[in-house]
Amino acid sequence: MKLIREFFKKEGRTNRIITAFVFLSLILSAVYATVNIILSDPGAISSVPHERMKSDYTLILVQCLLGMAVMFLPNLLEKRLRITIPNASHIAFVVFLYCAIYLGEVRKFYYTVSHWDTVLHAFSAVMLGAAGFSVVDLLNSHENVNVRLAPKFVALFAFCFALSFGALWEIYEFAGDNILGLNMQKYAYENGVKLIGQAALFDTMKDIIVDAFGSLAMAIFGYFSLKKRYISEKAKQSV
């Protein structure tokens, strides 16, 4: 609670409004999911498309709690690591949580909007790739670090950084599916009938492939941006 109070004291008005709106949406969604978990029949099987069962409400609750927990992570990192995260990056992170959790899970966009999950995975890969570049840039500018990393290495690090988080997310989904009986990896139909063979792996592999392409795109863009900046710095030093 202290971290939340500190955030709303120091952040800009736009950032506070957006974060408060998303945070309230997740709280209300968590309450909605909790009530339906209590009222739902655990053994019920639905034949109606997109009709929720108890496991679906459990998934919503887990995602909402996780979203509220990580929403203020950028602010915590700023405080602990003594770094500055741009407001635009923080807003993009909060909006991503809203799109992934509230719109995706609560409002069923994953089922009703074509390629919603794919778009979010691509966006998260780009966002994490940018975070990877920021980490190295922080090291390069630190007074206690004397090593100047080459643009190719920075791009490779950013690519691996983003893809690693994509893999960790799939591990989280796998763990949630096995421990809580969820269906985050979409290995079964909505009525509970399990897919077989390669069909059961399709969603997971699609997500990893999208993460890889998104990370690669950000790595290439960041490489040329860094290379251009380094050339400009060398030109200034030679004058």
PDB file of C-alpha atoms in Angstrom, residues 19-20 48 75 111-112 117 123-124 140 143 154 159 183 188 206 220 238:
ATOM      1  CA  THR A  19      -3.236   3.613 -13.662  1.00  0.00           C
ATOM      2  CA  ALA A  20      -6.161   4.245 -11.296  1.00  0.00           C
ATOM      3  CA  VAL A  48     -22.653 -22.906 -25.293  1.00  0.00           C
ATOM      4  CA  ASN A  75       7.890   2.335  -9.792  1.00  0.00           C
ATOM      5  CA  TYR A 111     -12.150 -15.488 -28.092  1.00  0.00           C
ATOM      6  CA  THR A 112     -14.151 -12.764 -29.849  1.00  0.00           C
ATOM      7  CA  ASP A 117      -3.456 -12.894 -28.302  1.00  0.00           C
ATOM      8  CA  PHE A 123       3.609  -5.956 -28.508  1.00  0.00           C
ATOM      9  CA  SER A 124       5.039  -7.461 -25.318  1.00  0.00           C
ATOM     10  CA  ASN A 140      26.930   1.826 -20.390  1.00  0.00           C
ATOM     11  CA  GLU A 143      30.069   5.535 -13.722  1.00  0.00           C
ATOM     12  CA  VAL A 154      23.419  -5.067 -27.222  1.00  0.00           C
ATOM     13  CA  PHE A 159      16.672 -10.255 -28.306  1.00  0.00           C
ATOM     14  CA  ASN A 183      -6.449 -23.667 -19.821  1.00  0.00           C
ATOM     15  CA  ALA A 188      -8.334 -28.028 -24.632  1.00  0.00           C
ATOM     16  CA  LYS A 206       2.584 -19.797 -31.895  1.00  0.00           C
ATOM     17  CA  ILE A 220      17.192  -4.966 -35.515  1.00  0.00           C
ATOM     18  CA  SER A 238      36.953  13.593 -33.464  1.00  0.00           C
TER      19      SER A 238
END
